[in-house]
Amino acid sequence: MSQLFRRFLLVALGLYLFLPILASFAYSVATSWTTLLPEGYTLKHWANLLENQRFWLSLGRTALLSFSVVALSIFFLVPTLFVVRMYYPKVAGVLEFLTLWPFVFPGVILAVGLISLYSGPPLQLAQTPLLLIAAVTVISLPYAYRAVDNAFAAADIKTLAEAARSLGADDAKTLAWVILPTVLPGVLSGGVLAFSAAFGEFALTQLLIGTLWETLPVYQVQLARTDGNGSAAITVLSFLAAWGLGFWALSLRKDAKVSVI
């Protein structure tokens, strides 16, 4: 493959990835767009969005939802994978199969089932943020699982655990002080994937709680009906947030690798 062709592929890939974002940004600052390019530019839509209290409230709820999902995903995945890799390696295949189940059920079916199950006693959680956080955690687990499981598979968990035990550490200390720093890059990658999945979740949120606890994707859909330019601005902000989070995770991964070595 010639160098010119490789450069062409890189340019084509860059255009494919960035053109939709650039188009969204152009639409968010356009006064009118009926031809190939906008007929004028303004920051009025951005100013209206940033001055809207409803936007900030929905953004805060989305951040709370996303970080809660990340915390729950890591809390469940890291100890579970440690136990499976250490003591029950034959169960790894079954666990991997189970993590794919959220992909089998459409969001509508999952939402209807959860509402029916939690609409009455003993746990009346229907139309509450707690049920939404739990449901989004379930559908985000497959994304985080891959990254965390790959990190555990690449690390020599048993050798590290035996070395820690020889120094008097139990399983809890071994996991916290030896295994977790080793697999931290994978955990960070899994956290970013879970955060991204939760941050952009619309269908399940709309069905489970709707505007009672309005998140950013729900607000964006509502805003698009009256202000498409403001909705495009939210799209750009979402991409910027995802990129910022990704670069932050990459920087932490580099620091983690250095500290482990």
XYZ file of N, CA, C and O in Angstrom, residues 81 85 92 145-157 183:
68
model
N -15.116 -10.053 38.063
C -14.103 -10.590 37.150
C -12.875 -11.084 37.904
O -12.233 -12.055 37.484
N -11.825 -14.883 37.334
C -10.499 -15.171 36.781
C -9.616 -15.932 37.768
O -8.768 -16.735 37.363
N -16.055 -17.996 32.914
C -15.841 -16.760 32.155
C -16.688 -16.729 30.886
O -17.257 -15.687 30.535
N -17.955 -4.153 30.064
C -17.446 -5.491 30.339
C -16.288 -5.849 29.423
O -15.279 -6.420 29.877
N -16.400 -5.563 28.144
C -15.363 -5.944 27.188
C -14.009 -5.361 27.569
O -12.986 -6.050 27.591
N -13.999 -4.064 27.844
C -12.737 -3.401 28.154
C -12.134 -3.924 29.455
O -10.927 -4.202 29.533
N -12.962 -4.072 30.488
C -12.453 -4.536 31.781
C -12.010 -5.995 31.694
O -10.960 -6.373 32.230
N -12.789 -6.823 31.023
C -12.432 -8.236 30.899
C -11.137 -8.416 30.113
O -10.310 -9.275 30.451
N -10.940 -7.629 29.068
C -9.688 -7.717 28.306
C -8.487 -7.340 29.164
O -7.401 -7.931 29.041
N -8.675 -6.362 30.038
C -7.579 -5.976 30.935
C -7.249 -7.095 31.911
O -6.070 -7.378 32.176
N -8.270 -7.763 32.451
C -8.027 -8.890 33.352
C -7.377 -10.055 32.613
O -6.511 -10.750 33.155
N -7.795 -10.285 31.370
C -7.232 -11.396 30.596
C -5.769 -11.146 30.240
O -4.963 -12.083 30.179
N -5.411 -9.876 30.004
C -4.032 -9.554 29.629
C -3.087 -9.579 30.829
O -1.890 -9.848 30.672
N -3.604 -9.313 32.014
C -2.761 -9.291 33.218
C -2.626 -10.695 33.802
O -3.531 -11.519 33.705
N -1.472 -10.951 34.399
C -1.233 -12.243 35.051
C -1.784 -12.166 36.474
O -1.056 -11.990 37.447
N -3.091 -12.316 36.585
C -3.781 -12.095 37.847
C -3.309 -13.083 38.920
O -3.044 -12.701 40.065
N -4.969 -3.312 36.204
C -6.021 -3.316 35.174
C -6.679 -1.952 35.036
O -7.685 -1.827 34.322
